[in-house]
């Protein structure tokens, strides 16, 4: 078994290892105990206006400090959590911890910061979601407008009528909705128009070669135009260079995230860097 340390500093597996059923079973067994053993943690990636500072908030990104395998990224274990249903308990934990952190940052002198939390398909479909969100915000005395829930385009467009109803309930509560990884799914513009979202997050696949690939630039400016006309903020993810930042700003993107501006980091570092 070979193990490498990836660019994010966490462990990833070769395809052969990912395909291994025994490894998956092992991870699933370990994951069942991960919350109780306090092995899950959140990193926070800052979100900036395209024109520059100051930071407007963070996206919470889940990690697992596995006792033997090291720091694992979500792509290693979220699919397992999703298939087993464990994601519901894990998702509740993430929401609670992210809201607790936001409360702490507000109290530490940054009352304007917002927090974005990713929802998996199963969490989004769960009948308990709306009450869990309401109760968690209440518990941490947060204004719902400071919480953004990120659902991927594919998740949001599945079972569209149910999805719209759920999004409307959350929006009525005051929570914001971001459509994540936009451009990689199969959006119906008809549904997008009815969707009460406040953000479109352009998938980083379109950002990677932006300055050298005219098609990518055309796609990004189309998404910006679409966002404008639907009154959505457009966020670009995966910004790795100053040239990309400048280009995205020029194309009219509102907000940016990426290694160039800030990597996902622990809460203390986040406060230290931004505060
Ligand atoms: P996402 O929500 O689209 O998050 C963006 C991913 O891109 C993160 O990977 C982030 O670390 C990475 N990233 C940010 N900037 C850059 C950059 O400049 N270059 C590159 N190459 N990558 C960048 P991460 O943390 O590994 O998360 C992967 C996915 O796992 C997330 O994609 C999200 O779909 C899912 N995820 C993360 N945390 C949670 C969670 O708490 N709950 C659920 N259900 N899903 C989560
Ligand atoms: Mg996200
Ligand atoms: Mg994304
Ligand atoms: Mg993604």
XYZ file of C-alpha atoms and ligand atoms in Angstrom:
324
model
C 0.000 0.000 0.000
C 1.452 3.288 -1.100
C 0.279 6.544 0.304
C 1.226 10.007 -0.860
C 0.815 13.408 0.629
C -1.159 15.608 -1.768
C -0.939 19.314 -2.463
C -3.566 19.966 0.170
C -1.364 18.266 2.722
C -3.792 15.426 3.159
C -3.515 11.831 2.126
C -4.995 10.554 -1.070
C -5.183 7.095 -2.503
C -4.363 5.642 -5.867
C -7.390 4.546 -7.929
C -6.574 0.921 -7.178
C -6.815 1.614 -3.459
C -10.037 3.559 -3.818
C -11.532 0.620 -5.635
C -10.610 -1.720 -2.824
C -13.713 -2.909 -1.041
C -11.893 -3.901 2.099
C -10.415 -0.432 2.385
C -13.883 1.071 2.000
C -15.277 -1.207 4.687
C -12.421 -0.330 6.984
C -12.967 3.387 6.418
C -16.689 2.987 6.995
C -16.094 1.203 10.315
C -13.640 3.875 11.403
C -15.914 6.675 10.222
C -18.768 5.400 12.408
C -16.596 6.206 15.414
C -14.969 9.351 14.072
C -17.398 11.863 15.583
C -17.365 10.269 19.043
C -13.570 10.096 18.927
C -13.357 13.728 17.916
C -11.413 12.986 14.718
C -13.378 15.252 12.378
C -12.352 18.858 11.943
C -13.164 21.840 9.788
C -10.863 24.004 7.777
C -12.019 27.388 6.572
C -11.299 28.908 3.180
C -11.705 32.682 2.904
C -13.974 34.338 0.386
C -13.030 37.741 -1.055
C -14.558 40.437 -3.271
C -13.025 40.113 -6.772
C -11.589 43.604 -6.456
C -9.560 42.610 -3.412
C -9.772 42.568 0.371
C -11.366 42.502 2.947
C -12.487 38.938 3.517
C -16.275 38.602 3.694
C -16.468 35.159 5.241
C -15.490 31.536 4.897
C -16.478 28.183 3.496
C -16.237 25.297 5.964
C -14.441 22.276 4.477
C -14.434 18.943 6.277
C -11.316 16.910 7.112
C -10.781 13.694 9.008
C -7.715 13.180 11.176
C -7.529 9.419 10.870
C -5.465 7.814 13.645
C -3.372 5.738 11.204
C -3.952 7.150 7.731
C -3.335 10.813 8.529
C -5.359 13.833 7.465
C -7.972 12.771 4.916
C -9.808 15.099 2.533
C -13.577 14.892 1.983
C -13.322 13.220 -1.419
C -11.826 10.172 0.382
C -14.690 9.624 2.799
C -17.773 11.703 1.906
C -18.871 9.229 -0.787
C -18.680 6.443 1.827
C -20.586 8.562 4.321
C -23.195 9.353 1.682
C -23.758 5.713 0.674
C -24.055 4.546 4.280
C -26.258 7.397 5.488
C -23.594 8.454 8.013
C -23.472 11.790 6.218
C -26.636 12.842 8.067
C -24.931 12.704 11.479
C -21.710 14.109 10.049
C -23.606 16.910 8.315
C -25.331 17.878 11.579
C -21.922 17.970 13.241
C -20.462 20.166 10.466
C -23.353 22.614 10.634
C -23.127 22.870 14.408
C -19.330 23.344 14.460
C -19.333 25.863 11.590
C -22.058 27.908 13.302
C -20.220 27.756 16.635
C -17.098 29.049 14.872
C -18.996 31.862 13.194
C -20.470 32.881 16.557
C -16.923 32.963 18.002
C -15.650 35.121 15.110
C -18.592 37.504 15.441
C -17.792 37.836 19.143
C -14.103 38.335 18.314
C -14.925 41.516 16.385
C -16.039 40.346 12.927
C -19.843 40.512 13.130
C -20.190 40.904 9.362
C -18.582 37.605 8.393
C -20.697 34.877 6.873
C -20.231 31.102 6.791
C -20.880 28.706 3.929
C -21.587 25.016 4.601
C -21.728 22.297 1.938
C -24.729 19.953 1.832
C -24.598 16.498 0.277
C -27.497 15.153 -1.818
C -28.776 12.986 1.057
C -28.659 15.863 3.548
C -30.452 18.124 1.113
C -33.200 15.527 0.600
C -33.589 14.890 4.334
C -36.945 15.976 5.826
C -35.072 16.974 9.001
C -32.881 19.558 7.250
C -35.032 22.662 7.678
C -35.602 22.123 11.413
C -31.954 21.249 11.991
C -30.834 24.463 10.315
C -33.371 26.556 12.224
C -32.433 24.989 15.556
C -28.671 25.280 14.945
C -28.917 28.977 14.077
C -31.009 29.564 17.180
C -28.581 27.650 19.394
C -25.704 29.862 18.275
C -27.781 33.050 18.156
C -26.942 33.699 14.507
C -28.818 35.780 11.986
C -29.823 33.302 9.224
C -28.549 35.810 6.636
C -25.002 34.985 7.759
C -25.361 31.332 6.737
C -25.034 30.133 3.152
C -25.881 26.552 2.273
C -24.019 25.249 -0.773
C -25.729 22.609 -2.895
C -24.246 21.408 -6.152
C -26.036 22.182 -9.359
C -26.692 18.459 -9.833
C -28.271 18.141 -6.366
C -30.379 21.269 -6.784
C -31.699 20.153 -10.167
C -32.668 16.660 -8.980
C -36.352 16.189 -8.071
C -36.791 19.775 -9.062
C -40.193 20.542 -7.541
C -39.223 19.102 -4.125
C -35.914 20.871 -4.359
C -37.573 24.218 -5.095
C -39.918 23.789 -2.161
C -37.063 23.039 0.224
C -35.027 25.959 -1.092
C -38.019 28.264 -0.710
C -38.521 27.227 2.913
C -34.840 27.815 3.716
C -34.843 31.152 1.914
C -37.995 32.239 3.720
C -36.123 31.570 6.951
C -33.465 34.017 5.731
C -30.723 31.515 4.897
C -28.773 32.060 1.648
C -28.335 29.409 -1.020
C -25.336 28.931 -3.300
C -25.371 26.683 -6.357
C -21.955 24.979 -6.176
C -19.841 23.579 -9.023
C -22.011 25.494 -11.477
C -21.492 24.601 -15.122
C -20.725 20.924 -14.552
C -24.317 19.690 -14.163
C -27.336 19.881 -16.403
C -29.051 23.078 -15.438
C -32.414 23.911 -16.785
C -32.523 27.681 -17.147
C -36.247 27.490 -16.561
C -35.644 26.027 -13.101
C -32.638 28.180 -12.401
C -34.899 31.193 -12.936
C -37.282 29.902 -10.244
C -34.546 28.883 -7.867
C -34.286 31.211 -4.856
C -30.492 31.152 -4.815
C -28.249 34.083 -4.056
C -24.969 32.758 -5.474
C -23.654 30.855 -8.453
C -20.255 29.277 -7.847
C -18.419 28.675 -11.108
C -16.653 25.331 -11.037
C -12.896 25.586 -10.981
C -12.670 23.560 -14.189
C -13.540 26.818 -16.004
C -11.021 28.877 -14.057
C -7.939 26.673 -14.510
C -7.018 27.754 -18.091
C -9.077 30.903 -18.156
C -6.454 33.262 -19.590
C -5.339 30.842 -22.307
C -8.622 29.257 -23.276
C -11.125 31.571 -25.010
C -13.948 29.024 -24.569
C -13.488 29.045 -20.798
C -13.408 32.851 -20.788
C -16.616 32.899 -22.854
C -18.304 30.462 -20.463
C -17.297 32.504 -17.419
C -18.584 35.735 -18.928
C -21.844 34.020 -19.892
C -22.302 32.800 -16.317
C -21.553 36.323 -15.056
C -24.181 37.733 -17.449
C -26.673 35.053 -16.373
C -25.983 35.822 -12.727
C -26.468 39.529 -13.336
C -29.825 39.096 -15.018
C -31.062 36.682 -12.341
C -29.653 38.941 -9.603
C -27.289 36.321 -8.278
C -23.780 36.916 -7.042
C -21.211 35.076 -9.115
C -18.355 33.397 -7.257
C -15.320 31.845 -8.937
C -13.557 28.987 -7.154
C -10.054 27.641 -7.688
C -8.302 30.964 -8.295
C -4.630 30.053 -8.203
C -2.873 33.015 -9.843
C -2.950 36.811 -9.794
C -3.588 36.755 -13.558
C -6.749 34.675 -12.974
C -7.892 37.032 -10.218
C -7.465 40.111 -12.395
C -9.195 38.421 -15.338
C -12.167 37.278 -13.227
C -12.500 40.759 -11.745
C -12.469 42.218 -15.260
C -15.097 39.707 -16.431
C -17.373 40.922 -13.636
C -17.194 38.118 -11.059
C -18.319 39.340 -7.656
C -16.466 37.033 -5.275
C -13.426 34.776 -5.435
C -11.972 31.793 -3.637
C -8.740 29.965 -4.310
C -5.252 29.106 -3.196
C -3.963 32.439 -4.558
C -6.163 34.301 -2.076
C -6.207 31.798 0.761
C -6.057 28.071 1.264
C -8.395 26.244 3.608
C -6.903 26.726 7.112
C -7.735 26.146 10.740
C -9.960 28.647 12.538
C -7.189 30.236 14.550
C -5.014 30.888 11.495
C -8.058 32.285 9.677
C -8.756 34.821 12.407
C -5.074 35.700 12.688
C -4.680 36.262 8.914
C -7.883 38.190 8.378
C -8.236 39.983 11.683
P -16.376 22.335 -3.010
O -17.470 22.697 -2.090
O -16.539 22.709 -4.438
O -15.061 22.954 -2.374
C -13.983 23.453 -3.107
C -12.808 22.487 -3.111
O -11.751 23.053 -3.877
C -12.192 22.240 -1.735
O -11.664 20.914 -1.734
C -11.068 23.242 -1.693
O -10.037 22.904 -0.777
C -10.582 23.174 -3.108
N -9.915 24.396 -3.540
C -10.111 25.663 -3.109
N -9.334 26.533 -3.760
C -8.622 25.807 -4.644
C -7.624 26.150 -5.627
O -7.250 27.305 -5.813
N -7.125 25.129 -6.370
C -7.518 23.830 -6.192
N -6.964 22.903 -6.976
N -8.459 23.476 -5.292
C -8.995 24.448 -4.535
P -11.919 19.901 -0.535
O -11.789 20.622 0.765
O -11.068 18.715 -0.783
O -13.445 19.529 -0.711
C -13.903 18.805 -1.829
C -15.404 18.721 -1.867
O -15.886 17.971 -0.741
C -16.092 20.084 -1.736
O -16.111 20.734 -2.986
C -17.462 19.659 -1.262
O -18.260 19.261 -2.343
C -17.155 18.450 -0.399
N -17.200 18.833 1.026
C -16.264 19.481 1.765
N -16.675 19.658 3.033
C -17.918 19.110 3.103
C -18.899 18.992 4.159
O -18.729 19.461 5.297
N -20.067 18.359 3.853
C -20.307 17.861 2.595
N -21.492 17.247 2.383
N -19.430 17.988 1.583
C -18.249 18.601 1.835
Mg -18.589 24.314 -1.773
Mg -17.352 24.026 -5.642
Mg -16.385 20.741 -5.884
